[in-house]
Short mmCIF file of C-alpha atoms in Angstrom, two decimals:
data_model
loop_
_atom_site.label_atom_id
_atom_site.label_comp_id
_atom_site.label_asym_id
_atom_site.label_seq_id
_atom_site.Cartn_x
_atom_site.Cartn_y
_atom_site.Cartn_z
CA MET A 294 109.70 67.02 57.42
CA ASN A 295 112.68 66.69 59.74
CA PRO A 296 112.21 63.61 61.93
CA SER A 297 113.64 64.05 65.39
CA ARG A 298 114.51 61.54 68.04
CA ASP A 299 111.98 63.05 70.46
CA GLY A 300 109.19 62.11 68.05
CA SER A 301 107.95 65.69 67.80
CA ASN A 302 107.73 65.70 64.01
CA SER A 303 107.08 62.06 63.27
CA SER A 304 104.03 60.26 61.95
CA HIS A 305 104.03 57.01 63.85
CA GLY A 306 100.28 56.65 63.97
CA ASN A 307 99.54 56.32 60.25
CA ARG A 308 102.27 53.76 59.55
CA GLY A 309 101.99 51.50 62.57
CA GLU A 310 105.19 52.35 64.41
CA SER A 311 105.14 52.29 68.16
CA PRO A 312 104.61 55.81 69.54
CA GLY A 313 107.61 55.07 71.75
CA VAL A 314 110.05 54.13 68.98
CA TYR A 315 112.24 57.13 69.78
CA ASP A 316 112.20 56.14 73.45
CA ARG A 317 113.55 52.64 72.84
CA THR A 318 116.69 51.77 74.77
CA SER A 319 118.23 49.25 72.36
CA GLU A 320 121.65 49.80 70.79
CA LYS A 321 120.11 51.37 67.70
CA TRP A 322 118.54 54.21 69.67
CA ARG A 323 121.24 54.78 72.28
CA LYS A 324 124.60 54.42 70.52
CA TYR A 325 124.49 57.88 68.92
CA PRO A 326 123.28 61.33 70.08
CA ALA A 327 119.63 62.28 69.64
CA ASP A 328 120.24 64.34 66.48
CA VAL A 329 121.56 61.31 64.56
CA LEU A 330 119.27 59.16 62.40
CA PRO A 331 120.29 55.57 63.28
CA LEU A 332 120.15 53.34 60.20
CA PHE A 333 123.01 50.98 60.94
CA VAL A 334 122.22 47.96 63.12
CA ALA A 335 119.78 45.41 61.64
CA GLU A 336 116.59 45.90 63.61
CA MET A 337 113.23 47.34 62.56
CA ASP A 338 111.35 50.40 63.75
CA PHE A 339 107.98 48.64 63.55
CA GLU A 340 105.72 47.38 66.30
CA LEU A 341 105.95 43.74 67.30
CA ALA A 342 103.63 41.20 65.74
CA PRO A 343 100.45 41.07 67.87
CA ALA A 344 100.91 37.33 68.41
CA VAL A 345 104.40 37.90 69.78
CA SER A 346 103.34 40.81 72.00
CA GLN A 347 100.43 38.85 73.42
CA ALA A 348 102.58 35.81 74.14
CA LEU A 349 105.07 37.96 76.03
CA TYR A 350 102.36 39.86 77.91
CA ASP A 351 100.76 36.58 78.93
CA ALA A 352 104.08 35.17 80.14
CA ILE A 353 104.79 38.23 82.28
CA GLU A 354 101.26 38.24 83.66
CA ARG A 355 101.66 34.69 84.90
CA SER A 356 105.25 35.38 86.10
CA ASP A 357 106.51 32.79 83.63
CA THR A 358 110.14 33.89 83.62
CA GLY A 359 112.01 30.77 84.66
CA TYR A 360 114.43 28.61 82.72
CA ALA A 361 113.71 27.78 79.09
CA TRP A 362 112.12 24.49 78.04
CA PRO A 363 112.46 24.26 74.23
CA PRO A 364 111.06 20.83 73.17
CA ALA A 365 107.73 22.28 71.98
CA LEU A 366 109.58 24.87 69.90
CA ARG A 367 111.28 22.10 67.93
CA GLU A 368 107.91 20.80 66.79
CA ILE A 369 106.68 24.31 65.99
CA PHE A 370 109.80 25.02 63.95
CA SER A 371 109.32 21.80 61.99
CA ARG A 372 105.80 22.86 61.04
CA TYR A 373 107.00 26.35 60.14
CA ALA A 374 109.76 24.95 57.91
CA LYS A 375 107.30 22.72 56.08
CA ASN A 376 104.73 25.48 55.61
CA CYS A 377 107.18 28.17 54.48
CA PHE A 378 109.88 26.27 52.59
CA ASP A 379 108.39 22.82 51.95
CA TRP A 380 111.28 21.57 54.06
CA THR A 381 110.72 18.42 56.09
CA VAL A 382 112.70 18.74 59.33
CA PRO A 383 112.63 15.96 61.92
CA ALA A 384 112.07 17.71 65.25
CA GLU A 385 114.90 15.75 66.88
CA ARG A 386 117.37 17.40 64.48
CA VAL A 387 116.45 20.89 65.72
CA PHE A 388 118.71 22.21 68.48
CA VAL A 389 117.78 25.47 70.18
CA VAL A 390 120.67 27.86 70.89
CA ASN A 391 120.99 31.44 72.09
CA ASP A 392 121.68 33.05 68.72
CA VAL A 393 122.90 32.25 65.23
CA MET A 394 126.51 33.29 65.77
CA GLY A 395 126.66 31.26 68.97
CA GLY A 396 125.43 28.29 66.95
CA VAL A 397 128.12 28.86 64.33
CA THR A 398 130.79 28.89 67.02
CA GLU A 399 129.56 25.63 68.54
CA THR A 400 129.31 24.02 65.11
CA LEU A 401 132.89 24.93 64.27
CA ARG A 402 134.10 23.57 67.59
CA ALA A 403 132.14 20.34 67.20
CA LEU A 404 132.80 19.56 63.54
CA THR A 405 136.17 21.10 62.64
CA GLN A 406 139.63 21.17 64.19
CA PRO A 407 141.64 24.10 65.59
CA GLY A 408 143.55 25.75 62.77
CA ASP A 409 141.22 24.51 60.03
CA GLY A 410 140.40 26.94 57.25
CA VAL A 411 136.85 28.29 57.05
CA ALA A 412 135.85 29.96 53.79
CA ILE A 413 133.66 33.07 53.79
CA MET A 414 132.50 35.20 50.85
CA PRO A 415 133.00 38.94 51.45
CA PRO A 416 131.62 41.50 51.50
CA VAL A 417 129.85 39.71 54.32
CA TYR A 418 128.33 40.16 57.78
CA PRO A 419 131.25 41.42 59.92
CA PRO A 420 130.92 38.88 62.79
CA PHE A 421 131.80 36.10 60.32
CA PHE A 422 135.43 37.19 60.53
CA GLU A 423 135.47 37.36 64.31
CA ILE A 424 133.49 34.19 64.99
CA VAL A 425 135.86 32.02 62.96
CA ARG A 426 138.82 33.38 64.89
CA THR A 427 136.99 32.99 68.21
CA ALA A 428 136.63 29.29 67.41
CA GLU A 429 140.41 29.19 66.73
CA ARG A 430 139.95 28.52 63.04
CA HIS A 431 141.50 30.33 60.08
CA VAL A 432 139.53 32.73 57.88
CA VAL A 433 139.80 32.03 54.15
CA GLU A 434 138.35 34.91 52.13
CA VAL A 435 136.83 34.22 48.72
CA GLU A 436 135.34 37.50 47.56
CA LEU A 437 132.10 37.48 45.62
CA LEU A 438 132.38 38.55 42.00
CA ARG A 439 130.72 41.88 41.29
CA ASP A 440 129.20 43.08 38.03
CA GLY A 441 127.81 46.54 38.68
CA MET A 442 125.67 45.96 41.76
CA GLN A 443 125.05 42.28 41.02
CA TYR A 444 127.08 39.71 42.94
CA ALA A 445 127.87 36.07 42.20
CA ILE A 446 129.94 33.26 43.69
CA ASN A 447 133.57 33.10 42.62
CA TRP A 448 133.51 29.41 41.72
CA ASP A 449 137.17 29.15 40.72
CA GLY A 450 138.27 30.92 43.89
CA LEU A 451 136.04 28.75 46.05
CA GLU A 452 137.36 25.54 44.52
CA ARG A 453 140.94 26.69 45.10
CA ALA A 454 140.09 27.39 48.73
CA PHE A 455 138.50 23.95 49.15
CA ALA A 456 141.42 22.23 47.44
CA ARG A 457 144.04 23.94 49.58
CA HIS A 458 142.91 24.32 53.16
CA ALA A 459 139.26 25.21 53.75
CA LYS A 460 137.48 22.44 55.66
CA ALA A 461 134.24 24.39 56.03
CA LEU A 462 132.26 27.11 54.29
CA LEU A 463 130.28 29.69 56.24
CA LEU A 464 127.47 30.66 53.87
CA CYS A 465 125.29 33.76 54.33
CA HIS A 466 121.97 32.90 52.65
CA PRO A 467 120.20 35.24 51.95
CA HIS A 468 123.37 37.26 51.76
CA ASN A 469 124.03 40.18 54.09
CA PRO A 470 124.83 42.88 52.95
CA VAL A 471 124.30 42.41 49.19
CA GLY A 472 120.74 41.02 49.49
CA HIS A 473 121.28 38.12 47.08
CA VAL A 474 119.12 35.02 47.47
CA PHE A 475 121.04 32.03 46.15
CA ALA A 476 118.97 30.10 43.61
CA ARG A 477 118.52 26.34 43.78
CA ALA A 478 120.92 25.83 40.86
CA GLU A 479 123.64 27.81 42.68
CA LEU A 480 123.08 25.82 45.87
CA GLU A 481 123.20 22.51 44.01
CA ARG A 482 126.49 23.47 42.39
CA LEU A 483 127.81 24.57 45.76
CA ALA A 484 126.76 21.28 47.37
CA ALA A 485 128.44 19.28 44.60
CA LEU A 486 131.66 21.24 45.04
CA ALA A 487 131.58 20.75 48.81
CA ARG A 488 130.99 17.02 48.35
CA SER A 489 133.99 16.75 46.01
CA TYR A 490 136.31 18.13 48.67
CA GLY A 491 134.60 16.88 51.83
CA VAL A 492 133.76 20.40 52.99
CA LEU A 493 131.22 21.10 55.73
CA VAL A 494 128.73 23.86 54.86
CA ILE A 495 127.33 26.02 57.66
CA SER A 496 124.45 28.10 56.32
CA ASP A 497 123.37 31.22 58.21
CA GLU A 498 119.76 31.68 57.06
CA ILE A 499 118.63 34.24 59.61
CA HIS A 500 117.15 36.48 56.88
CA ALA A 501 115.15 33.65 55.25
CA PRO A 502 111.76 35.10 56.34
CA LEU A 503 112.59 38.39 54.59
CA VAL A 504 112.57 37.36 50.91
CA TYR A 505 110.62 39.54 48.47
CA PRO A 506 108.30 38.46 45.65
CA GLY A 507 110.28 37.31 42.64
CA ALA A 508 112.76 35.32 44.71
CA ALA A 509 112.36 32.14 46.75
CA HIS A 510 114.39 30.89 49.66
CA VAL A 511 115.66 27.32 49.40
CA PRO A 512 117.29 26.06 52.62
CA PHE A 513 120.75 24.77 51.75
CA VAL A 514 120.16 21.45 53.49
CA MET A 515 117.41 20.64 50.98
CA VAL A 516 120.01 20.31 48.23
CA ALA A 517 122.85 19.14 50.47
CA GLU A 518 121.29 16.11 52.12
CA PRO A 519 120.37 14.37 48.84
CA GLN A 520 124.02 14.73 47.82
CA GLY A 521 125.19 13.15 51.06
CA ILE A 522 127.21 16.06 52.43
CA ASP A 523 127.36 17.35 55.98
CA SER A 524 125.67 20.67 56.58
CA VAL A 525 124.23 22.79 59.36
CA THR A 526 121.45 25.34 58.92
CA LEU A 527 120.93 28.17 61.39
CA MET A 528 117.67 30.09 61.53
CA SER A 529 115.93 32.45 63.92
CA ALA A 530 112.83 34.60 64.18
CA SER A 531 115.04 37.45 65.37
CA LYS A 532 115.30 39.38 62.09
CA GLY A 533 111.95 38.53 60.52
CA TRP A 534 109.96 39.38 63.66
CA ASN A 535 112.39 41.89 65.23
CA ILE A 536 113.13 40.01 68.45
CA ALA A 537 116.94 39.79 68.35
CA GLY A 538 117.29 40.87 71.97
CA LEU A 539 115.32 37.85 73.21
CA LYS A 540 118.10 35.41 72.25
CA CYS A 541 116.72 32.31 70.59
CA ALA A 542 117.85 30.54 67.41
CA GLN A 543 117.60 27.12 65.81
CA MET A 544 120.53 24.98 64.72
CA ILE A 545 119.48 22.15 62.40
CA ALA A 546 121.64 19.11 61.78
CA GLY A 547 121.70 18.36 58.06
CA SER A 548 122.93 14.79 58.27
CA SER A 549 122.92 11.83 60.65
CA ARG A 550 126.61 12.33 61.43
CA VAL A 551 126.08 15.97 62.36
CA HIS A 552 123.05 15.01 64.42
CA GLU A 553 125.08 12.51 66.44
CA ARG A 554 127.78 15.10 67.09
CA PHE A 555 125.25 17.70 68.17
CA LYS A 556 123.75 15.30 70.68
CA GLN A 557 127.12 15.41 72.44
CA LEU A 558 127.21 19.21 72.77
CA PRO A 559 127.75 20.50 76.31
CA ALA A 560 124.54 21.23 78.21
CA ASP A 561 125.49 24.88 78.63
CA VAL A 562 125.03 25.42 74.88
CA THR A 563 121.26 25.11 75.23
CA ASP A 564 121.19 26.44 78.80
CA ARG A 565 122.10 29.91 77.46
CA ILE A 566 118.77 30.44 75.70
CA GLY A 567 116.14 32.75 77.17
CA HIS A 568 112.71 31.49 78.14
CA LEU A 569 110.99 34.61 76.80
CA GLY A 570 112.92 34.15 73.58
CA VAL A 571 111.50 30.64 73.21
CA ILE A 572 107.98 31.92 73.91
CA ALA A 573 108.27 34.79 71.43
CA THR A 574 109.82 32.60 68.74
CA ALA A 575 107.10 29.98 69.07
CA ALA A 576 104.45 32.68 68.70
CA ALA A 577 106.17 34.17 65.66
CA TYR A 578 106.48 30.86 63.83
CA ALA A 579 103.01 29.61 64.76
CA ASP A 580 100.91 32.77 64.51
CA GLY A 581 103.01 35.55 62.99
CA SER A 582 102.67 34.90 59.26
CA SER A 583 100.03 37.57 58.59
CA TRP A 584 102.10 40.25 60.32
CA LEU A 585 105.18 39.16 58.38
CA ARG A 586 103.37 39.47 55.04
CA THR A 587 102.26 42.99 55.91
CA THR A 588 105.77 43.89 57.02
CA LEU A 589 107.29 42.53 53.80
CA ASN A 590 104.90 44.70 51.80
CA ARG A 591 106.08 47.76 53.72
CA LEU A 592 109.72 46.83 53.26
CA ASP A 593 109.12 46.23 49.56
CA GLU A 594 107.78 49.78 49.26
CA ASN A 595 110.75 51.10 51.24
CA ARG A 596 113.41 49.38 49.12
CA ARG A 597 111.85 50.92 46.00
CA LEU A 598 111.44 54.32 47.63
CA LEU A 599 115.14 54.30 48.46
CA ALA A 600 115.97 53.56 44.82
CA THR A 601 113.83 56.49 43.68
CA LEU A 602 115.33 58.91 46.19
CA LEU A 603 118.91 57.91 45.42
CA ALA A 604 118.35 58.20 41.67
CA ARG A 605 116.97 61.70 42.19
CA GLN A 606 119.34 63.09 44.82
CA LEU A 607 122.47 60.93 44.73
CA PRO A 608 122.70 59.34 41.27
CA GLN A 609 126.42 58.73 41.81
CA ILE A 610 125.58 56.01 44.36
CA GLY A 611 125.21 52.49 43.06
CA TYR A 612 122.31 50.55 44.55
CA GLY A 613 121.08 47.13 43.54
CA VAL A 614 117.58 46.64 44.97
CA PRO A 615 117.95 43.59 47.28
CA ASP A 616 116.02 40.36 46.80
CA ALA A 617 115.90 39.89 50.58
CA THR A 618 116.61 41.63 53.91
CA TYR A 619 115.88 45.26 54.78
CA LEU A 620 119.49 46.24 54.16
CA ALA A 621 120.71 48.25 51.17
CA TRP A 622 124.32 47.90 50.04
CA LEU A 623 125.42 51.24 48.58
CA ASP A 624 128.42 51.86 46.33
CA CYS A 625 129.61 55.35 47.23
CA ARG A 626 133.00 55.28 45.53
CA ALA A 627 132.02 57.88 42.93
CA LEU A 628 131.46 60.38 45.75
CA ASP A 629 135.17 60.34 46.67
CA LEU A 630 134.45 59.97 50.38
CA GLY A 631 137.29 57.52 50.94
CA ASP A 632 137.22 53.91 52.07
CA ASP A 633 134.59 54.56 54.74
CA PRO A 634 131.81 56.81 53.42
CA ALA A 635 129.66 56.03 56.47
CA GLN A 636 132.05 58.13 58.53
CA ALA A 637 131.48 61.13 56.28
CA PHE A 638 127.72 60.69 56.42
CA ILE A 639 127.65 60.66 60.21
CA ASP A 640 130.19 63.47 60.61
CA ARG A 641 128.58 65.78 58.06
CA GLY A 642 124.96 64.65 57.86
CA LYS A 643 124.17 63.01 61.20
CA VAL A 644 123.12 59.76 59.51
CA ALA A 645 124.54 56.59 61.07
CA LEU A 646 125.06 53.82 58.50
CA SER A 647 127.15 50.66 58.70
CA HIS A 648 130.84 51.02 57.85
CA GLY A 649 131.64 49.28 54.58
CA PRO A 650 135.20 48.16 55.44
CA ASP A 651 133.79 46.17 58.38
CA PHE A 652 132.40 43.77 55.75
CA GLY A 653 135.89 43.07 54.42
CA ALA A 654 138.22 44.72 51.91
CA ALA A 655 135.46 44.39 49.29
CA GLY A 656 133.44 46.86 51.35
CA ARG A 657 135.82 49.79 50.91
CA GLY A 658 133.91 52.71 49.48
CA PHE A 659 130.56 51.11 50.35
CA THR A 660 128.07 51.50 53.18
CA ARG A 661 124.98 49.63 54.39
CA PHE A 662 121.65 51.41 54.89
CA ASN A 663 118.83 49.92 57.01
CA PHE A 664 115.50 50.85 55.41
CA ALA A 665 113.24 49.12 57.97
CA THR A 666 111.87 52.43 59.15
CA THR A 667 109.35 55.07 58.06
CA PRO A 668 109.35 56.61 54.56
CA GLU A 669 109.83 59.98 56.26
CA ILE A 670 113.05 58.88 57.93
CA ILE A 671 114.34 57.31 54.71
CA SER A 672 113.65 60.55 52.85
CA GLU A 673 115.30 62.67 55.53
CA ALA A 674 118.34 60.37 55.62
CA VAL A 675 118.88 60.57 51.86
CA SER A 676 118.49 64.36 51.95
CA ARG A 677 121.11 64.60 54.69
CA MET A 678 123.42 62.28 52.77
CA ALA A 679 123.06 64.39 49.62
CA LEU A 680 123.97 67.54 51.53
CA SER A 681 127.03 65.89 53.05
CA ALA A 682 128.36 64.21 49.90
#
């Protein structure tokens, strides 16, 4: 099968994809020409959760498209956090913002000073680099340690960064792109280290809903608050329920001091959120759990399918099956495609993957593959990659 962007050879019906997936107008489907398989940006090719679709349909039907009013969402998020993570979140500590990176920017501005060092652990989500600089802070890179395709925190490097100049740590948990879910013991050690040096921890937990069986997501604040350190957790339904374009995220104050500072944030921080985003997010958290379980089962099958296909057609590529996310981090260095193998795959095979060097120097020779699509597209993509390697 050769999937095409006009949908002529696809099998949407038997896997639940929208018949109009190839007609979508989001960045994923419009950045590249129609003969390119787009597997770069982190969004899914699946239909929306019925609860989310219905909530949006109902809002449009009643012309409910005014300014956002998020208080009810705070209560809904608190219930979601308790049900999913056994995390007790006072509703008053939940602040609704436009997106996770916007929340990170506002946190840095509110709780650190211009010129402060902010530690990040590459290879990591590319906007981490930019967002720190946008807030006029200094990026301090502490690369993860790699053993094959397994990654771990560089504890010695992190302590050196804290001791010298890092006043904050921007944590990606679960980690994008390597798919690691930090265990409670790792988080407790991290919290203790941050406490020793008075470091603020900002935890981007946008992929928390997308953790596979065998791993468990522990919000960082659950280990941080008992140790008396300042932290901020950022979550959103945008990745788990595929509603990134609706612009709604939650910024949770992890201590009383942080809560007091957040209460002084400018009004325009919360004014930027979209009303439809609030409506969709509330529906996802309140009524979207069944859809999410089904979606995780599909993604679980896809992550294993990708492993099988790579082992068969591209055994030179290193792939550690992720514990979370629908993103595969691929070590392509043995293929001798240079620092940016994604460029070779798009030029030669018409497969658009994420460029490894964008994730930091540790991403040279790597690429990121989004497997939140049909098995047919995954198979076609790997076949094209094999022909172009």
